[in-house]
mmCIF file of C-alpha atoms in Angstrom:
data_model
loop_
_atom_site.group_PDB
_atom_site.id
_atom_site.type_symbol
_atom_site.label_atom_id
_atom_site.label_comp_id
_atom_site.label_asym_id
_atom_site.label_seq_id
_atom_site.Cartn_x
_atom_site.Cartn_y
_atom_site.Cartn_z
ATOM 1 C CA MET D 160 45.194 12.342 -25.137
ATOM 2 C CA THR D 161 42.344 14.854 -25.004
ATOM 3 C CA ILE D 162 42.757 17.391 -27.810
ATOM 4 C CA LEU D 163 40.561 20.480 -27.757
ATOM 5 C CA ASP D 164 39.392 22.393 -30.833
ATOM 6 C CA VAL D 165 41.797 25.216 -31.642
ATOM 7 C CA SER D 166 40.566 28.610 -32.837
ATOM 8 C CA VAL D 167 42.934 30.304 -35.281
ATOM 9 C CA SER D 168 42.591 33.870 -36.546
ATOM 10 C CA ARG D 169 44.841 36.873 -37.099
ATOM 11 C CA TYR D 170 44.741 37.782 -33.409
ATOM 12 C CA SER D 171 43.841 34.474 -31.814
ATOM 13 C CA LEU D 172 45.455 31.095 -31.199
ATOM 14 C CA THR D 173 43.354 29.617 -28.431
ATOM 15 C CA VAL D 174 41.149 26.865 -27.073
ATOM 16 C CA ASP D 175 37.858 27.550 -25.329
ATOM 17 C CA ALA D 176 38.567 28.099 -21.620
ATOM 18 C CA CYS D 177 35.099 26.772 -20.815
ATOM 19 C CA GLU D 178 35.980 23.442 -22.441
ATOM 20 C CA THR D 179 39.060 23.068 -20.239
ATOM 21 C CA ILE D 180 36.902 23.521 -17.122
ATOM 22 C CA GLN D 181 34.470 20.988 -18.562
ATOM 23 C CA VAL D 182 37.340 18.489 -18.783
ATOM 24 C CA MET D 183 37.740 18.900 -15.010
ATOM 25 C CA ILE D 184 34.013 18.401 -14.406
ATOM 26 C CA ASP D 185 33.818 15.352 -16.680
ATOM 27 C CA ASN D 186 36.589 13.697 -14.668
ATOM 28 C CA ALA D 187 34.990 14.331 -11.268
ATOM 29 C CA ASP D 188 34.955 11.532 -8.693
ATOM 30 C CA ASN D 189 31.237 11.925 -7.943
ATOM 31 C CA LEU D 190 28.102 13.811 -8.985
ATOM 32 C CA TRP D 191 27.667 15.921 -5.830
ATOM 33 C CA GLY D 192 29.289 18.858 -7.610
ATOM 34 C CA ARG D 193 25.909 19.521 -9.210
ATOM 35 C CA ARG D 194 24.471 20.297 -5.777
ATOM 36 C CA LEU D 195 27.085 22.932 -4.993
ATOM 37 C CA ARG D 196 26.827 24.364 -8.519
ATOM 38 C CA ASP D 197 23.058 24.731 -8.149
ATOM 39 C CA ALA D 198 23.433 26.342 -4.706
ATOM 40 C CA LEU D 199 25.995 28.859 -5.994
ATOM 41 C CA THR D 200 23.763 29.688 -8.951
ATOM 42 C CA PHE D 201 20.800 30.022 -6.568
ATOM 43 C CA ALA D 202 22.658 32.542 -4.390
ATOM 44 C CA THR D 203 24.030 34.636 -7.275
ATOM 45 C CA VAL D 204 20.790 35.074 -9.237
ATOM 46 C CA ALA D 205 18.292 35.254 -6.366
ATOM 47 C CA GLY D 206 18.113 39.065 -6.231
ATOM 48 C CA SER D 207 16.785 38.650 -2.677
ATOM 49 C CA PRO D 208 18.129 37.015 0.495
ATOM 50 C CA ALA D 209 19.332 33.419 0.238
ATOM 51 C CA TYR D 210 19.809 31.987 3.701
ATOM 52 C CA ALA D 211 22.147 29.060 4.400
ATOM 53 C CA VAL D 212 20.516 26.643 6.831
ATOM 54 C CA SER D 213 21.285 23.285 8.343
ATOM 55 C CA PRO D 214 19.202 20.687 6.509
ATOM 56 C CA TYR D 215 18.511 18.921 9.802
ATOM 57 C CA VAL D 216 17.008 21.948 11.576
ATOM 58 C CA ARG D 217 13.413 22.882 10.836
ATOM 59 C CA ALA D 218 13.244 26.431 9.464
ATOM 60 C CA GLY D 219 9.840 27.954 8.821
ATOM 61 C CA LEU D 220 8.451 31.325 7.862
ATOM 62 C CA PRO D 221 8.676 32.792 11.403
ATOM 63 C CA ASP D 222 12.445 32.171 11.411
ATOM 64 C CA PHE D 223 12.886 34.743 8.649
ATOM 65 C CA ARG D 224 11.004 37.649 10.231
ATOM 66 C CA PRO D 225 12.763 40.830 9.082
ATOM 67 C CA ASP D 226 12.734 42.344 12.596
ATOM 68 C CA LEU D 227 14.655 39.446 14.163
ATOM 69 C CA PRO D 228 18.372 39.853 14.993
ATOM 70 C CA GLU D 229 20.769 38.343 12.471
ATOM 71 C CA ARG D 230 21.409 34.672 13.162
ATOM 72 C CA PRO D 231 24.988 33.439 12.652
ATOM 73 C CA ASP D 232 23.646 29.933 11.976
ATOM 74 C CA MET D 233 21.352 31.239 9.222
ATOM 75 C CA PRO D 234 23.427 33.772 7.232
ATOM 76 C CA ASP D 235 22.239 35.517 4.099
ATOM 77 C CA VAL D 236 24.825 34.453 1.499
ATOM 78 C CA GLU D 237 23.282 36.137 -1.561
ATOM 79 C CA ASP D 238 25.914 37.903 -3.645
ATOM 80 C CA ARG D 239 26.530 38.866 -7.246
ATOM 81 C CA SER D 240 29.674 36.725 -7.459
ATOM 82 C CA VAL D 241 30.501 33.117 -6.649
ATOM 83 C CA ALA D 242 33.537 34.331 -4.689
ATOM 84 C CA GLY D 243 31.262 36.525 -2.581
ATOM 85 C CA VAL D 244 28.912 33.622 -1.824
ATOM 86 C CA LEU D 245 31.817 31.374 -0.839
ATOM 87 C CA ASP D 246 33.282 34.112 1.385
ATOM 88 C CA LYS D 247 29.983 34.392 3.259
ATOM 89 C CA LEU D 248 29.656 30.624 3.609
ATOM 90 C CA GLN D 249 33.217 30.492 4.915
ATOM 91 C CA ALA D 250 32.575 33.274 7.427
ATOM 92 C CA ALA D 251 29.602 31.263 8.736
ATOM 93 C CA GLY D 252 31.720 28.132 9.135
ATOM 94 C CA TYR D 253 30.053 26.082 6.413
ATOM 95 C CA VAL D 254 33.067 25.858 4.090
ATOM 96 C CA THR D 255 36.760 26.538 3.733
ATOM 97 C CA THR D 256 38.228 27.631 0.412
ATOM 98 C CA ARG D 257 41.548 28.115 -1.301
ATOM 99 C CA THR D 258 42.437 29.233 -4.806
ATOM 100 C CA MET D 259 44.120 26.413 -6.724
ATOM 101 C CA LEU D 260 44.501 28.248 -10.018
ATOM 102 C CA ARG D 261 43.974 31.796 -11.225
ATOM 103 C CA GLU D 262 45.139 32.326 -14.777
ATOM 104 C CA THR D 263 44.649 35.093 -17.334
ATOM 105 C CA SER D 264 44.144 34.436 -21.035
ATOM 106 C CA SER D 265 47.630 35.818 -21.741
ATOM 107 C CA GLN D 266 49.333 33.174 -19.594
ATOM 108 C CA SER D 267 48.383 30.219 -21.801
ATOM 109 C CA TYR D 268 46.410 29.417 -24.964
ATOM 110 C CA LEU D 269 43.018 30.219 -23.432
ATOM 111 C CA SER D 270 40.113 32.224 -24.844
ATOM 112 C CA ASP D 271 39.456 33.668 -21.347
ATOM 113 C CA GLY D 272 41.004 33.655 -17.944
ATOM 114 C CA ARG D 273 40.014 30.874 -15.575
ATOM 115 C CA THR D 274 39.883 30.228 -11.857
ATOM 116 C CA VAL D 275 39.659 26.948 -9.971
ATOM 117 C CA THR D 276 38.767 27.129 -6.284
ATOM 118 C CA ALA D 277 39.039 24.151 -3.935
ATOM 119 C CA VAL D 278 36.099 24.086 -1.524
ATOM 120 C CA GLN D 279 35.693 21.837 1.499
ATOM 121 C CA VAL D 280 32.113 21.775 2.747
ATOM 122 C CA LEU D 281 32.538 21.186 6.470
ATOM 123 C CA ARG D 282 28.869 20.600 7.238
ATOM 124 C CA PRO D 283 25.910 20.077 4.942
ATOM 125 C CA PHE D 284 23.713 23.036 4.112
ATOM 126 C CA ALA D 285 20.813 24.095 1.952
ATOM 127 C CA LEU D 286 19.691 27.540 0.811
ATOM 128 C CA VAL D 287 16.302 29.101 1.422
ATOM 129 C CA GLY D 288 15.170 32.034 -0.706
ATOM 130 C CA VAL D 289 12.973 34.633 0.978
ATOM 131 C CA GLU D 290 11.203 37.589 -0.630
ATOM 132 C CA TYR D 291 10.278 40.604 1.497
ATOM 133 C CA GLN D 292 7.540 43.082 0.596
ATOM 134 C CA TRP D 293 6.364 46.378 2.042
ATOM 135 C CA SER D 294 2.680 47.332 2.240
ATOM 136 C CA ARG D 295 1.506 50.919 1.873
ATOM 137 C CA GLU D 296 1.426 51.211 5.637
ATOM 138 C CA ALA D 297 5.026 50.031 5.883
ATOM 139 C CA ASP D 298 6.036 52.487 3.167
ATOM 140 C CA SER D 299 4.341 55.277 5.125
ATOM 141 C CA ARG D 300 6.252 54.336 8.273
ATOM 142 C CA ALA D 301 9.487 54.320 6.276
ATOM 143 C CA ILE D 302 8.774 57.834 5.012
ATOM 144 C CA ARG D 303 7.817 59.045 8.471
ATOM 145 C CA TYR D 304 10.577 57.421 10.515
ATOM 146 C CA GLY D 305 13.247 56.814 7.891
ATOM 147 C CA HIS D 306 13.037 53.043 8.283
ATOM 148 C CA ALA D 307 10.448 50.283 8.400
ATOM 149 C CA TYR D 308 10.670 46.519 8.349
ATOM 150 C CA ALA D 309 8.925 44.620 5.597
ATOM 151 C CA ASP D 310 5.549 43.420 6.826
ATOM 152 C CA ARG D 311 5.111 40.653 4.260
ATOM 153 C CA TRP D 312 7.506 37.858 3.425
ATOM 154 C CA GLU D 313 7.404 34.436 1.879
ATOM 155 C CA ILE D 314 9.722 31.515 1.211
ATOM 156 C CA THR D 315 10.143 31.414 -2.554
ATOM 157 C CA ASP D 316 12.498 28.501 -3.096
ATOM 158 C CA ARG D 317 14.807 25.970 -1.486
ATOM 159 C CA SER D 318 17.948 24.372 -2.839
ATOM 160 C CA TYR D 319 18.912 20.728 -2.570
ATOM 161 C CA ILE D 320 21.200 19.752 0.300
ATOM 162 C CA VAL D 321 24.912 20.231 -0.416
ATOM 163 C CA PRO D 322 26.739 17.306 1.255
ATOM 164 C CA ALA D 323 29.942 17.689 3.229
ATOM 165 C CA GLY D 324 33.032 16.912 1.158
ATOM 166 C CA TRP D 325 35.523 18.302 -1.328
ATOM 167 C CA TYR D 326 34.689 20.245 -4.490
ATOM 168 C CA LEU D 327 36.468 22.096 -7.282
ATOM 169 C CA VAL D 328 34.656 25.202 -8.512
ATOM 170 C CA GLY D 329 35.536 26.279 -12.070
ATOM 171 C CA GLU D 330 34.976 29.790 -13.433
ATOM 172 C CA ILE D 331 36.079 31.655 -16.555
ATOM 173 C CA GLY D 332 36.687 35.331 -17.303
ATOM 174 C CA ASP D 333 39.589 37.759 -17.216
ATOM 175 C CA TYR D 334 37.669 40.517 -15.448
ATOM 176 C CA THR D 335 34.216 39.187 -14.499
ATOM 177 C CA ALA D 336 34.040 35.556 -13.404
ATOM 178 C CA GLU D 337 31.343 33.267 -14.816
ATOM 179 C CA LEU D 338 30.565 29.948 -13.157
ATOM 180 C CA VAL D 339 31.065 26.980 -15.490
ATOM 181 C CA GLY D 340 30.534 24.113 -13.071
ATOM 182 C CA VAL D 341 31.692 22.185 -10.038
ATOM 183 C CA ALA D 342 33.486 18.842 -9.747
ATOM 184 C CA GLY D 343 32.710 16.665 -6.729
ATOM 185 C CA MET D 344 35.842 15.009 -5.355
ATOM 186 C CA ASP D 345 36.472 12.143 -2.913
ATOM 187 C CA GLY D 346 39.253 14.018 -1.101
ATOM 188 C CA ASP D 347 41.702 16.904 -1.223
ATOM 189 C CA THR D 348 42.906 17.171 -4.815
ATOM 190 C CA ASP D 349 45.884 19.527 -4.735
ATOM 191 C CA GLY D 350 47.471 19.423 -8.200
ATOM 192 C CA TRP D 351 44.997 16.909 -9.635
ATOM 193 C CA VAL D 352 43.675 19.229 -12.339
ATOM 194 C CA PHE D 353 47.140 19.783 -13.776
ATOM 195 C CA GLU D 354 47.419 16.069 -14.537
ATOM 196 C CA LEU D 355 44.226 16.002 -16.627
ATOM 197 C CA GLU D 356 44.696 15.645 -20.360
ATOM 198 C CA GLY D 357 43.173 18.635 -22.119
ATOM 199 C CA PHE D 358 43.126 20.910 -19.074
ATOM 200 C CA ASP D 359 46.561 22.527 -19.037
ATOM 201 C CA ALA D 360 46.415 24.342 -22.413
ATOM 202 C CA SER D 361 50.023 25.473 -21.985
ATOM 203 C CA GLN D 362 51.623 23.758 -25.001
ATOM 204 C CA CYS D 363 50.924 24.276 -28.685
ATOM 205 C CA ALA D 364 52.119 21.838 -31.352
ATOM 206 C CA ALA D 365 52.154 22.928 -35.003
ATOM 207 C CA GLY D 366 52.656 20.667 -38.010
ATOM 208 C CA CYS D 367 52.590 20.907 -41.791
ATOM 209 C CA GLN D 368 50.475 18.365 -43.630
ATOM 210 C CA SER D 369 52.703 18.500 -46.717
ATOM 211 C CA CYS D 370 56.357 18.692 -45.722
ATOM 212 C CA GLY D 371 56.029 17.171 -42.261
ATOM 213 C CA ALA D 372 57.783 20.026 -40.446
ATOM 214 C CA ARG D 373 56.856 20.321 -36.778
ATOM 215 C CA TRP D 374 57.181 23.059 -34.187
ATOM 216 C CA MET D 375 56.370 23.631 -30.503
ATOM 217 C CA ALA D 376 55.482 26.700 -28.447
ATOM 218 C CA TYR D 377 54.919 26.936 -24.691
ATOM 219 C CA GLY D 378 53.188 29.041 -22.042
ATOM 220 C CA GLY D 379 51.009 31.062 -24.396
ATOM 221 C CA SER D 380 53.962 32.136 -26.547
ATOM 222 C CA TRP D 381 53.441 32.629 -30.287
ATOM 223 C CA HIS D 382 57.093 31.833 -31.015
ATOM 224 C CA PHE D 383 57.473 28.347 -32.525
ATOM 225 C CA ASP D 384 60.743 26.436 -32.413
ATOM 226 C CA ALA D 385 61.446 23.396 -34.574
ATOM 227 C CA ASP D 386 60.484 20.093 -32.946
ATOM 228 C CA ASP D 387 63.020 17.459 -33.997
ATOM 229 C CA CYS D 388 63.279 18.708 -37.587
ATOM 230 C CA ASP D 389 65.423 21.099 -39.644
ATOM 231 C CA ALA D 390 62.768 23.806 -40.113
ATOM 232 C CA ASP D 391 63.437 27.375 -39.025
ATOM 233 C CA ALA D 392 61.710 28.925 -36.038
ATOM 234 C CA TRP D 393 58.848 31.349 -36.759
ATOM 235 C CA ASP D 394 56.305 33.578 -35.046
ATOM 236 C CA PHE D 395 52.535 33.287 -35.383
ATOM 237 C CA ASP D 396 52.389 37.087 -35.795
ATOM 238 C CA ASP D 397 54.185 36.628 -39.127
ATOM 239 C CA ALA D 398 51.965 33.794 -40.400
ATOM 240 C CA ASP D 399 50.525 34.118 -43.929
ATOM 241 C CA ASP D 400 47.160 33.084 -45.350
ATOM 242 C CA ILE D 401 45.385 32.467 -42.059
ATOM 243 C CA ASP D 402 42.219 30.418 -42.622
ATOM 244 C CA ASP D 403 39.821 30.691 -39.664
ATOM 245 C CA THR D 404 37.572 28.030 -41.219
ATOM 246 C CA SER D 405 40.128 25.236 -41.313
ATOM 247 C CA ASN D 406 42.102 26.855 -38.453
ATOM 248 C CA THR D 407 45.353 26.585 -40.401
ATOM 249 C CA VAL D 408 48.069 28.905 -41.764
ATOM 250 C CA ALA D 409 50.424 28.706 -44.710
ATOM 251 C CA CYS D 410 53.497 26.621 -43.955
ATOM 252 C CA PRO D 411 56.514 28.903 -43.309
ATOM 253 C CA ALA D 412 58.864 26.056 -44.256
ATOM 254 C CA CYS D 413 57.647 24.730 -47.628
ATOM 255 C CA GLY D 414 55.254 27.532 -48.596
ATOM 256 C CA ILE D 415 52.685 25.191 -50.146
ATOM 257 C CA GLY D 416 51.357 23.133 -47.225
ATOM 258 C CA ARG D 417 49.016 24.069 -44.404
ATOM 259 C CA VAL D 418 50.011 24.146 -40.735
ATOM 260 C CA GLY D 419 47.482 22.947 -38.172
ATOM 261 C CA PHE D 420 47.644 23.297 -34.382
ATOM 262 C CA ASP D 421 47.035 21.158 -31.309
ATOM 263 C CA ILE D 422 46.847 22.727 -27.838
ATOM 264 C CA TYR D 423 47.099 20.594 -24.724
#
């Protein structure tokens, strides 16, 4: 069983949400998830257009002229969020997506919320970063006419090819999502993550090292019921002598032992 490190303090009884996503990545079927992760990072930090292109079609500098009509086969997918990038890739027919899991930190024993998105890449793609610049003459035309196309542009970077296939994209955050990584999968994996040891983080076991009393709590609850012993139930809110170094509390049953926690 995979047991994650538990953080215990007066207002916290959690495991690192990032580590649970890492469990998913570590159990991936293949390494192609790195390609999609790098492409998503590329498109969210570019700060300039990031065009999705077919890796088997030659695309050169003239294809990215700013005065050309938008090309459906070469969409700009740059966005500040991973969800925004995936939406643009989906609109262009490169991927399909569905949300497998969206969970807030209050719904389980997680330090942050987390989201897992299943992505099927329907056809391979790569990203091309392009930077546009305006000369003084172009700036003058913009002032005079209210608009002017950039008259200088260059290809600044290219991503690796993202192969067709299935992927699981893992993010953390209750309000702003942060990409943790991507797991490459050999097929559709509906429900697979929930079977991974160390991913669920919905059960918390507590046990005293001295008297042997044991308790269980579920679904993010701080109410602990006795687990096959005669000890009374108790609430983490009422715990005494919380030690955030050893991540233990005073035993509510014997009063002299220390209670440790396992979340899984």
